Amino acid sequence: MRAGRSWPLAAALGVVLAFAAPAAAHDYGMGSSWLTEDHPGWYWPSTSSQTSNFEMVGSIERTKPLSTYRNSDLAFWGRLAYAGHYEGFQIIDAGNPRKPKQVADFACPGSQHDVSVWGGLLFVSVETPRTSPDCDSTAQPSGTPGFEGIRIFDVSNPRSPVLLKGVPTDCGSHTHTLVPDPRHRRVLLYVASYTASELAEHPVYGNECKRWEDEAQTIPAHNKISVVEVPLRDPMSASVVSEPRFPQKPYRTGWTGCHDITVFMELEMAA
């Protein structure tokens, strides 16, 4: 996918890569057992998953009782916590940490649902090809391209979220980092993704997942991140505006990518 315009990166004058193995492949056909197998150690306390100086003071029940249910990431705005999970996301009133209350549990499947929030807008990462950005979409068969990228929700009424738009990005979005740019009345989303599988360019959405630039498979193709601009007054016009390229160390043959991007606003640098 080619960015429509070239914008300066408001908060990234320098980039240092952080490499990590992916939590999950973005193609359901690539190791699909991670979606269906029972992994009990992930879901209840163990000696290796506790920190001695942390105390849990409150909790919210999982949406589904199955041990295959997967929570993802958290974002916070005021007293509200936004909790991504592979079937959608929860909005939780955490004003009283000892008695948190579920405000909404919004169904909108697609992994892995990294989340960020700014005011009344919620941004959700999708890295599994879907038939469309819509919440009633289904997962594509293995090797079939589909929508992957960022979903944008209006959560100004937290009890009734509304999907506004999907912004496709190459190889989807495993995680993303929100950078506010109030001077230009926008936010920028720095999108990290992997070449977990080879996917042709989608005829409608235009995103693809390309591993190699050459037939000899010597030049990695996905040495980049995507930057999505979201105008706060017109989030429906959100789009990919830049695809900065830089070398990324492969962690398997043909697999390149960056797991997370951290932004230091005062230094205007990302790592």
PDB file of C-alpha atoms in Angstrom:
ATOM      1  CA  MET A   1       0.000   0.000   0.000  1.00  0.00           C
ATOM      2  CA  ARG A   2       1.275   3.469  -0.829  1.00  0.00           C
ATOM      3  CA  ALA A   3       0.698   6.409   1.453  1.00  0.00           C
ATOM      4  CA  GLY A   4      -1.491   9.102  -0.039  1.00  0.00           C
ATOM      5  CA  ARG A   5       0.629  12.017   1.181  1.00  0.00           C
ATOM      6  CA  SER A   6       3.998  12.618   2.759  1.00  0.00           C
ATOM      7  CA  TRP A   7       3.792  14.203   6.193  1.00  0.00           C
ATOM      8  CA  PRO A   8       6.589  14.955   8.649  1.00  0.00           C
ATOM      9  CA  LEU A   9       6.578  12.549  11.567  1.00  0.00           C
ATOM     10  CA  ALA A  10       5.516  14.802  14.391  1.00  0.00           C
ATOM     11  CA  ALA A  11       7.146  12.825  17.170  1.00  0.00           C
ATOM     12  CA  ALA A  12       9.804  10.652  15.569  1.00  0.00           C
ATOM     13  CA  LEU A  13      13.035  12.280  14.467  1.00  0.00           C
ATOM     14  CA  GLY A  14      14.938   9.094  15.102  1.00  0.00           C
ATOM     15  CA  VAL A  15      13.889   5.473  15.243  1.00  0.00           C
ATOM     16  CA  VAL A  16      15.560   2.636  17.079  1.00  0.00           C
ATOM     17  CA  LEU A  17      14.078  -0.778  16.514  1.00  0.00           C
ATOM     18  CA  ALA A  18      12.916  -3.015  19.307  1.00  0.00           C
ATOM     19  CA  PHE A  19      12.730  -6.619  18.190  1.00  0.00           C
ATOM     20  CA  ALA A  20      10.544  -9.287  19.720  1.00  0.00           C
ATOM     21  CA  ALA A  21       8.849 -12.449  18.614  1.00  0.00           C
ATOM     22  CA  PRO A  22       5.209 -11.873  17.701  1.00  0.00           C
ATOM     23  CA  ALA A  23       2.471 -12.804  20.096  1.00  0.00           C
ATOM     24  CA  ALA A  24       0.559 -14.297  17.197  1.00  0.00           C
ATOM     25  CA  ALA A  25       0.745 -14.636  13.451  1.00  0.00           C
ATOM     26  CA  HIS A  26      -1.550 -12.312  11.546  1.00  0.00           C
ATOM     27  CA  ASP A  27      -2.830 -15.071   9.260  1.00  0.00           C
ATOM     28  CA  TYR A  28      -5.238 -17.504  10.881  1.00  0.00           C
ATOM     29  CA  GLY A  29      -3.666 -20.272   8.827  1.00  0.00           C
ATOM     30  CA  MET A  30      -0.233 -19.651  10.336  1.00  0.00           C
ATOM     31  CA  GLY A  31      -0.199 -21.660  13.517  1.00  0.00           C
ATOM     32  CA  SER A  32      -3.943 -21.398  13.941  1.00  0.00           C
ATOM     33  CA  SER A  33      -3.858 -23.561  17.078  1.00  0.00           C
ATOM     34  CA  TRP A  34      -3.099 -20.453  19.144  1.00  0.00           C
ATOM     35  CA  LEU A  35      -6.732 -19.445  18.650  1.00  0.00           C
ATOM     36  CA  THR A  36      -8.322 -22.707  19.681  1.00  0.00           C
ATOM     37  CA  GLU A  37      -6.061 -24.628  22.026  1.00  0.00           C
ATOM     38  CA  ASP A  38      -6.420 -24.578  25.789  1.00  0.00           C
ATOM     39  CA  HIS A  39      -3.506 -22.735  27.412  1.00  0.00           C
ATOM     40  CA  PRO A  40      -4.421 -22.768  31.095  1.00  0.00           C
ATOM     41  CA  GLY A  41      -1.179 -21.191  32.277  1.00  0.00           C
ATOM     42  CA  TRP A  42      -2.125 -17.951  30.554  1.00  0.00           C
ATOM     43  CA  TYR A  43      -5.325 -17.413  32.460  1.00  0.00           C
ATOM     44  CA  TRP A  44      -4.936 -18.046  36.158  1.00  0.00           C
ATOM     45  CA  PRO A  45      -2.262 -17.363  38.759  1.00  0.00           C
ATOM     46  CA  SER A  46       1.015 -19.247  38.716  1.00  0.00           C
ATOM     47  CA  THR A  47       4.300 -18.843  40.544  1.00  0.00           C
ATOM     48  CA  SER A  48       5.840 -17.410  37.373  1.00  0.00           C
ATOM     49  CA  SER A  49       3.127 -14.812  36.687  1.00  0.00           C
ATOM     50  CA  GLN A  50       2.920 -12.985  40.008  1.00  0.00           C
ATOM     51  CA  THR A  51       4.788  -9.961  41.320  1.00  0.00           C
ATOM     52  CA  SER A  52       5.257  -9.875  45.082  1.00  0.00           C
ATOM     53  CA  ASN A  53       4.681  -6.130  45.535  1.00  0.00           C
ATOM     54  CA  PHE A  54       1.502  -5.981  43.430  1.00  0.00           C
ATOM     55  CA  GLU A  55      -1.954  -6.405  44.899  1.00  0.00           C
ATOM     56  CA  MET A  56      -5.096  -6.950  42.865  1.00  0.00           C
ATOM     57  CA  VAL A  57      -7.812  -4.755  44.363  1.00  0.00           C
ATOM     58  CA  GLY A  58     -10.574  -5.279  41.805  1.00  0.00           C
ATOM     59  CA  SER A  59     -11.424  -7.130  38.621  1.00  0.00           C
ATOM     60  CA  ILE A  60     -14.008  -7.561  35.872  1.00  0.00           C
ATOM     61  CA  GLU A  61     -15.221 -10.941  34.693  1.00  0.00           C
ATOM     62  CA  ARG A  62     -14.072 -12.163  31.315  1.00  0.00           C
ATOM     63  CA  THR A  63     -16.632 -11.927  28.557  1.00  0.00           C
ATOM     64  CA  LYS A  64     -16.448 -15.662  27.981  1.00  0.00           C
ATOM     65  CA  PRO A  65     -15.734 -18.354  30.575  1.00  0.00           C
ATOM     66  CA  LEU A  66     -13.672 -20.467  28.142  1.00  0.00           C
ATOM     67  CA  SER A  67      -9.958 -20.779  28.868  1.00  0.00           C
ATOM     68  CA  THR A  68      -9.322 -20.017  25.187  1.00  0.00           C
ATOM     69  CA  TYR A  69     -10.686 -16.501  25.694  1.00  0.00           C
ATOM     70  CA  ARG A  70      -7.914 -13.974  25.132  1.00  0.00           C
ATOM     71  CA  ASN A  71      -7.617 -10.549  26.659  1.00  0.00           C
ATOM     72  CA  SER A  72      -5.281  -8.156  24.921  1.00  0.00           C
ATOM     73  CA  ASP A  73      -4.250  -4.621  25.880  1.00  0.00           C
ATOM     74  CA  LEU A  74      -5.477  -1.680  27.953  1.00  0.00           C
ATOM     75  CA  ALA A  75      -5.914   2.046  27.393  1.00  0.00           C
ATOM     76  CA  PHE A  76      -7.181   4.704  29.807  1.00  0.00           C
ATOM     77  CA  TRP A  77      -9.063   7.992  29.540  1.00  0.00           C
ATOM     78  CA  GLY A  78     -10.309   9.638  32.715  1.00  0.00           C
ATOM     79  CA  ARG A  79     -12.068   7.072  34.869  1.00  0.00           C
ATOM     80  CA  LEU A  80     -12.618   4.697  31.946  1.00  0.00           C
ATOM     81  CA  ALA A  81     -10.446   1.736  31.015  1.00  0.00           C
ATOM     82  CA  TYR A  82     -10.627   0.228  27.537  1.00  0.00           C
ATOM     83  CA  ALA A  83      -9.746  -3.468  27.471  1.00  0.00           C
ATOM     84  CA  GLY A  84      -9.173  -5.124  24.121  1.00  0.00           C
ATOM     85  CA  HIS A  85      -9.925  -8.797  23.608  1.00  0.00           C
ATOM     86  CA  TYR A  86      -9.972 -10.993  20.532  1.00  0.00           C
ATOM     87  CA  GLU A  87     -13.768 -10.770  20.229  1.00  0.00           C
ATOM     88  CA  GLY A  88     -13.954  -6.989  20.627  1.00  0.00           C
ATOM     89  CA  PHE A  89     -13.349  -4.745  23.633  1.00  0.00           C
ATOM     90  CA  GLN A  90     -14.749  -3.859  27.031  1.00  0.00           C
ATOM     91  CA  ILE A  91     -15.216  -0.369  28.446  1.00  0.00           C
ATOM     92  CA  ILE A  92     -14.842  -0.368  32.216  1.00  0.00           C
ATOM     93  CA  ASP A  93     -15.591   2.324  34.774  1.00  0.00           C
ATOM     94  CA  ALA A  94     -12.552   2.129  37.050  1.00  0.00           C
ATOM     95  CA  GLY A  95     -13.367   5.235  39.065  1.00  0.00           C
ATOM     96  CA  ASN A  96     -13.602   3.010  42.132  1.00  0.00           C
ATOM     97  CA  PRO A  97     -10.706   0.580  41.583  1.00  0.00           C
ATOM     98  CA  ARG A  98     -12.060  -1.837  44.180  1.00  0.00           C
ATOM     99  CA  LYS A  99     -15.431  -2.031  42.471  1.00  0.00           C
ATOM    100  CA  PRO A 100     -14.925  -1.586  38.726  1.00  0.00           C
ATOM    101  CA  LYS A 101     -18.056  -1.744  36.602  1.00  0.00           C
ATOM    102  CA  GLN A 102     -18.466  -2.888  33.027  1.00  0.00           C
ATOM    103  CA  VAL A 103     -19.958  -0.096  30.921  1.00  0.00           C
ATOM    104  CA  ALA A 104     -20.013  -1.997  27.627  1.00  0.00           C
ATOM    105  CA  ASP A 105     -18.699  -5.147  26.036  1.00  0.00           C
ATOM    106  CA  PHE A 106     -18.638  -4.463  22.328  1.00  0.00           C
ATOM    107  CA  ALA A 107     -18.483  -7.416  19.939  1.00  0.00           C
ATOM    108  CA  CYS A 108     -16.164  -6.844  16.971  1.00  0.00           C
ATOM    109  CA  PRO A 109     -13.927  -9.886  16.313  1.00  0.00           C
ATOM    110  CA  GLY A 110     -10.340  -9.718  15.117  1.00  0.00           C
ATOM    111  CA  SER A 111      -7.008 -10.145  16.863  1.00  0.00           C
ATOM    112  CA  GLN A 112      -5.088  -8.868  18.584  1.00  0.00           C
ATOM    113  CA  HIS A 113      -6.953  -5.678  19.440  1.00  0.00           C
ATOM    114  CA  ASP A 114      -4.229  -3.472  20.844  1.00  0.00           C
ATOM    115  CA  VAL A 115      -6.102  -0.319  21.876  1.00  0.00           C
ATOM    116  CA  SER A 116      -5.505   3.399  22.350  1.00  0.00           C
ATOM    117  CA  VAL A 117      -7.925   6.218  23.088  1.00  0.00           C
ATOM    118  CA  TRP A 118      -8.044   9.969  22.606  1.00  0.00           C
ATOM    119  CA  GLY A 119     -11.097  11.843  23.837  1.00  0.00           C
ATOM    120  CA  GLY A 120     -14.117  10.210  22.248  1.00  0.00           C
ATOM    121  CA  LEU A 121     -12.149   8.115  19.745  1.00  0.00           C
ATOM    122  CA  LEU A 122     -10.931   4.563  20.278  1.00  0.00           C
ATOM    123  CA  PHE A 123      -8.374   2.950  17.957  1.00  0.00           C
ATOM    124  CA  VAL A 124      -8.087  -0.838  17.668  1.00  0.00           C
ATOM    125  CA  SER A 125      -5.400  -2.931  15.929  1.00  0.00           C
ATOM    126  CA  VAL A 126      -6.424  -5.771  13.598  1.00  0.00           C
ATOM    127  CA  GLU A 127      -3.820  -8.202  12.248  1.00  0.00           C
ATOM    128  CA  THR A 128      -5.936 -11.064  10.955  1.00  0.00           C
ATOM    129  CA  PRO A 129      -7.415 -10.698   7.450  1.00  0.00           C
ATOM    130  CA  ARG A 130     -11.157 -10.057   7.639  1.00  0.00           C
ATOM    131  CA  THR A 131     -13.809  -9.986   4.923  1.00  0.00           C
ATOM    132  CA  SER A 132     -14.292  -6.282   5.728  1.00  0.00           C
ATOM    133  CA  PRO A 133     -13.587  -3.761   8.510  1.00  0.00           C
ATOM    134  CA  ASP A 134     -17.154  -4.228   9.757  1.00  0.00           C
ATOM    135  CA  CYS A 135     -17.851  -5.905  13.066  1.00  0.00           C
ATOM    136  CA  ASP A 136     -19.957  -8.610  11.422  1.00  0.00           C
ATOM    137  CA  SER A 137     -17.031  -9.609   9.191  1.00  0.00           C
ATOM    138  CA  THR A 138     -15.471 -13.067   9.299  1.00  0.00           C
ATOM    139  CA  ALA A 139     -11.889 -14.293   9.186  1.00  0.00           C
ATOM    140  CA  GLN A 140     -10.502 -15.020   5.747  1.00  0.00           C
ATOM    141  CA  PRO A 141      -9.208 -18.519   4.904  1.00  0.00           C
ATOM    142  CA  SER A 142      -5.473 -19.071   5.175  1.00  0.00           C
ATOM    143  CA  GLY A 143      -3.527 -17.239   2.480  1.00  0.00           C
ATOM    144  CA  THR A 144      -6.464 -15.052   1.445  1.00  0.00           C
ATOM    145  CA  PRO A 145      -5.998 -11.287   1.771  1.00  0.00           C
ATOM    146  CA  GLY A 146      -8.561  -9.161   3.535  1.00  0.00           C
ATOM    147  CA  PHE A 147      -8.932  -6.064   5.641  1.00  0.00           C
ATOM    148  CA  GLU A 148      -6.216  -5.595   8.270  1.00  0.00           C
ATOM    149  CA  GLY A 149      -5.179  -2.398   9.974  1.00  0.00           C
ATOM    150  CA  ILE A 150      -6.843   0.083  12.341  1.00  0.00           C
ATOM    151  CA  ARG A 151     -10.500   0.290  13.307  1.00  0.00           C
ATOM    152  CA  ILE A 152     -11.718   3.650  14.572  1.00  0.00           C
ATOM    153  CA  PHE A 153     -14.649   3.848  16.993  1.00  0.00           C
ATOM    154  CA  ASP A 154     -16.688   6.734  18.321  1.00  0.00           C
ATOM    155  CA  VAL A 155     -16.874   6.113  22.078  1.00  0.00           C
ATOM    156  CA  SER A 156     -18.226   9.533  23.066  1.00  0.00           C
ATOM    157  CA  ASN A 157     -21.168   7.531  24.421  1.00  0.00           C
ATOM    158  CA  PRO A 158     -19.262   4.708  26.114  1.00  0.00           C
ATOM    159  CA  ARG A 159     -22.409   2.642  26.503  1.00  0.00           C
ATOM    160  CA  SER A 160     -22.924   2.558  22.754  1.00  0.00           C
ATOM    161  CA  PRO A 161     -19.686   2.541  20.702  1.00  0.00           C
ATOM    162  CA  VAL A 162     -19.969   3.143  16.962  1.00  0.00           C
ATOM    163  CA  LEU A 163     -17.525   1.873  14.344  1.00  0.00           C
ATOM    164  CA  LEU A 164     -16.567   4.822  12.146  1.00  0.00           C
ATOM    165  CA  LYS A 165     -13.970   3.492   9.757  1.00  0.00           C
ATOM    166  CA  GLY A 166     -11.298   0.934   9.038  1.00  0.00           C
ATOM    167  CA  VAL A 167      -7.894   2.078   7.768  1.00  0.00           C
ATOM    168  CA  PRO A 168      -6.038  -0.761   6.004  1.00  0.00           C
ATOM    169  CA  THR A 169      -2.284  -1.102   6.552  1.00  0.00           C
ATOM    170  CA  ASP A 170       0.213  -3.494   5.021  1.00  0.00           C
ATOM    171  CA  CYS A 171       0.487  -6.681   7.093  1.00  0.00           C
ATOM    172  CA  GLY A 172      -2.180  -5.292   9.389  1.00  0.00           C
ATOM    173  CA  SER A 173      -1.500  -3.851  12.833  1.00  0.00           C
ATOM    174  CA  HIS A 174      -0.078  -5.992  15.613  1.00  0.00           C
ATOM    175  CA  THR A 175       0.291  -2.954  17.857  1.00  0.00           C
ATOM    176  CA  HIS A 176       0.116   0.802  17.441  1.00  0.00           C
ATOM    177  CA  THR A 177       1.231   3.868  19.369  1.00  0.00           C
ATOM    178  CA  LEU A 178      -0.822   7.062  19.539  1.00  0.00           C
ATOM    179  CA  VAL A 179       0.989  10.397  19.210  1.00  0.00           C
ATOM    180  CA  PRO A 180      -1.142  13.511  19.852  1.00  0.00           C
ATOM    181  CA  ASP A 181      -0.562  16.509  17.593  1.00  0.00           C
ATOM    182  CA  PRO A 182      -2.911  19.186  18.970  1.00  0.00           C
ATOM    183  CA  ARG A 183      -1.310  21.945  16.908  1.00  0.00           C
ATOM    184  CA  HIS A 184      -2.646  20.289  13.767  1.00  0.00           C
ATOM    185  CA  ARG A 185      -5.805  18.979  15.465  1.00  0.00           C
ATOM    186  CA  ARG A 186      -4.962  15.379  14.768  1.00  0.00           C
ATOM    187  CA  VAL A 187      -3.474  12.249  16.253  1.00  0.00           C
ATOM    188  CA  LEU A 188      -0.931  10.012  14.556  1.00  0.00           C
ATOM    189  CA  LEU A 189      -0.913   6.246  14.962  1.00  0.00           C
ATOM    190  CA  TYR A 190       2.443   4.517  14.520  1.00  0.00           C
ATOM    191  CA  VAL A 191       1.573   1.015  13.357  1.00  0.00           C
ATOM    192  CA  ALA A 192       3.845  -1.995  13.858  1.00  0.00           C
ATOM    193  CA  SER A 193       3.254  -5.252  11.987  1.00  0.00           C
ATOM    194  CA  TYR A 194       4.880  -8.497  10.875  1.00  0.00           C
ATOM    195  CA  THR A 195       5.335 -10.454   7.669  1.00  0.00           C
ATOM    196  CA  ALA A 196       3.900 -13.552   9.295  1.00  0.00           C
ATOM    197  CA  SER A 197       2.476 -14.689   5.971  1.00  0.00           C
ATOM    198  CA  GLU A 198       2.583 -13.664   2.315  1.00  0.00           C
ATOM    199  CA  LEU A 199      -0.639 -12.013   1.170  1.00  0.00           C
ATOM    200  CA  ALA A 200      -1.355 -10.479  -2.224  1.00  0.00           C
ATOM    201  CA  GLU A 201      -2.662  -6.929  -2.544  1.00  0.00           C
ATOM    202  CA  HIS A 202      -6.337  -6.792  -1.751  1.00  0.00           C
ATOM    203  CA  PRO A 203      -8.334  -5.530  -4.759  1.00  0.00           C
ATOM    204  CA  VAL A 204     -10.562  -3.295  -2.603  1.00  0.00           C
ATOM    205  CA  TYR A 205      -8.550  -2.266   0.457  1.00  0.00           C
ATOM    206  CA  GLY A 206      -5.153  -2.113  -1.248  1.00  0.00           C
ATOM    207  CA  ASN A 207      -3.178  -3.584   1.650  1.00  0.00           C
ATOM    208  CA  GLU A 208      -0.766  -6.459   1.147  1.00  0.00           C
ATOM    209  CA  CYS A 209       1.830  -8.398   3.098  1.00  0.00           C
ATOM    210  CA  LYS A 210       4.987  -8.854   1.078  1.00  0.00           C
ATOM    211  CA  ARG A 211       8.026 -10.695   2.377  1.00  0.00           C
ATOM    212  CA  TRP A 212      10.548 -10.219  -0.415  1.00  0.00           C
ATOM    213  CA  GLU A 213      11.342  -7.585  -3.016  1.00  0.00           C
ATOM    214  CA  ASP A 214      13.146 -10.026  -5.318  1.00  0.00           C
ATOM    215  CA  GLU A 215      12.605 -13.553  -6.639  1.00  0.00           C
ATOM    216  CA  ALA A 216      15.878 -14.712  -5.094  1.00  0.00           C
ATOM    217  CA  GLN A 217      14.438 -13.784  -1.674  1.00  0.00           C
ATOM    218  CA  THR A 218      17.428 -11.743  -0.569  1.00  0.00           C
ATOM    219  CA  ILE A 219      15.826  -8.299  -0.069  1.00  0.00           C
ATOM    220  CA  PRO A 220      13.161  -8.068   2.659  1.00  0.00           C
ATOM    221  CA  ALA A 221      10.122  -6.083   1.561  1.00  0.00           C
ATOM    222  CA  HIS A 222       8.464  -5.127   4.837  1.00  0.00           C
ATOM    223  CA  ASN A 223      11.181  -2.945   6.340  1.00  0.00           C
ATOM    224  CA  LYS A 224       8.722  -0.277   7.346  1.00  0.00           C
ATOM    225  CA  ILE A 225       6.002   0.902   9.688  1.00  0.00           C
ATOM    226  CA  SER A 226       2.773   2.689   8.763  1.00  0.00           C
ATOM    227  CA  VAL A 227       1.693   6.081  10.083  1.00  0.00           C
ATOM    228  CA  VAL A 228      -2.040   6.753  10.153  1.00  0.00           C
ATOM    229  CA  GLU A 229      -3.256  10.337  10.443  1.00  0.00           C
ATOM    230  CA  VAL A 230      -6.623  10.877  12.130  1.00  0.00           C
ATOM    231  CA  PRO A 231      -8.008  14.431  11.865  1.00  0.00           C
ATOM    232  CA  LEU A 232      -9.912  14.977  15.096  1.00  0.00           C
ATOM    233  CA  ARG A 233     -12.608  17.033  13.379  1.00  0.00           C
ATOM    234  CA  ASP A 234     -13.049  14.479  10.614  1.00  0.00           C
ATOM    235  CA  PRO A 235     -11.951  10.989  11.726  1.00  0.00           C
ATOM    236  CA  MET A 236     -13.732   9.490   8.722  1.00  0.00           C
ATOM    237  CA  SER A 237     -10.943  10.920   6.561  1.00  0.00           C
ATOM    238  CA  ALA A 238      -8.225   9.027   8.438  1.00  0.00           C
ATOM    239  CA  SER A 239      -5.611   7.481   6.151  1.00  0.00           C
ATOM    240  CA  VAL A 240      -2.062   6.180   5.902  1.00  0.00           C
ATOM    241  CA  VAL A 241       0.096   9.254   5.303  1.00  0.00           C
ATOM    242  CA  SER A 242       3.596   7.843   5.635  1.00  0.00           C
ATOM    243  CA  GLU A 243       5.436   4.522   5.539  1.00  0.00           C
ATOM    244  CA  PRO A 244       8.903   5.163   7.000  1.00  0.00           C
ATOM    245  CA  ARG A 245      11.389   2.526   5.871  1.00  0.00           C
ATOM    246  CA  PHE A 246      14.378   1.276   7.822  1.00  0.00           C
ATOM    247  CA  PRO A 247      16.098  -2.114   8.233  1.00  0.00           C
ATOM    248  CA  GLN A 248      14.411  -4.548  10.575  1.00  0.00           C
ATOM    249  CA  LYS A 249      16.191  -7.670  11.734  1.00  0.00           C
ATOM    250  CA  PRO A 250      14.392 -10.857  10.673  1.00  0.00           C
ATOM    251  CA  TYR A 251      13.526 -13.190  13.508  1.00  0.00           C
ATOM    252  CA  ARG A 252      12.759 -16.026  11.092  1.00  0.00           C
ATOM    253  CA  THR A 253      13.503 -16.451   7.415  1.00  0.00           C
ATOM    254  CA  GLY A 254      11.293 -13.993   5.570  1.00  0.00           C
ATOM    255  CA  TRP A 255       9.760 -12.621   8.760  1.00  0.00           C
ATOM    256  CA  THR A 256      10.544  -9.023   9.653  1.00  0.00           C
ATOM    257  CA  GLY A 257       8.741  -6.583  11.858  1.00  0.00           C
ATOM    258  CA  CYS A 258       8.651  -4.392  14.911  1.00  0.00           C
ATOM    259  CA  HIS A 259       6.575  -5.455  17.906  1.00  0.00           C
ATOM    260  CA  ASP A 260       6.094  -2.163  19.730  1.00  0.00           C
ATOM    261  CA  ILE A 261       6.914   1.502  19.240  1.00  0.00           C
ATOM    262  CA  THR A 262       7.520   3.776  22.233  1.00  0.00           C
ATOM    263  CA  VAL A 263       7.507   7.556  21.780  1.00  0.00           C
ATOM    264  CA  PHE A 264       9.403  10.025  23.991  1.00  0.00           C
ATOM    265  CA  MET A 265       7.450  13.214  23.366  1.00  0.00           C
ATOM    266  CA  GLU A 266       9.923  15.661  24.929  1.00  0.00           C
ATOM    267  CA  LEU A 267      12.795  14.331  22.811  1.00  0.00           C
ATOM    268  CA  GLU A 268      10.584  13.864  19.754  1.00  0.00           C
ATOM    269  CA  MET A 269      11.991  10.382  19.272  1.00  0.00           C
ATOM    270  CA  ALA A 270      10.552   6.915  18.875  1.00  0.00           C
ATOM    271  CA  ALA A 271      12.135   3.596  19.752  1.00  0.00           C
TER     272      ALA A 271
END
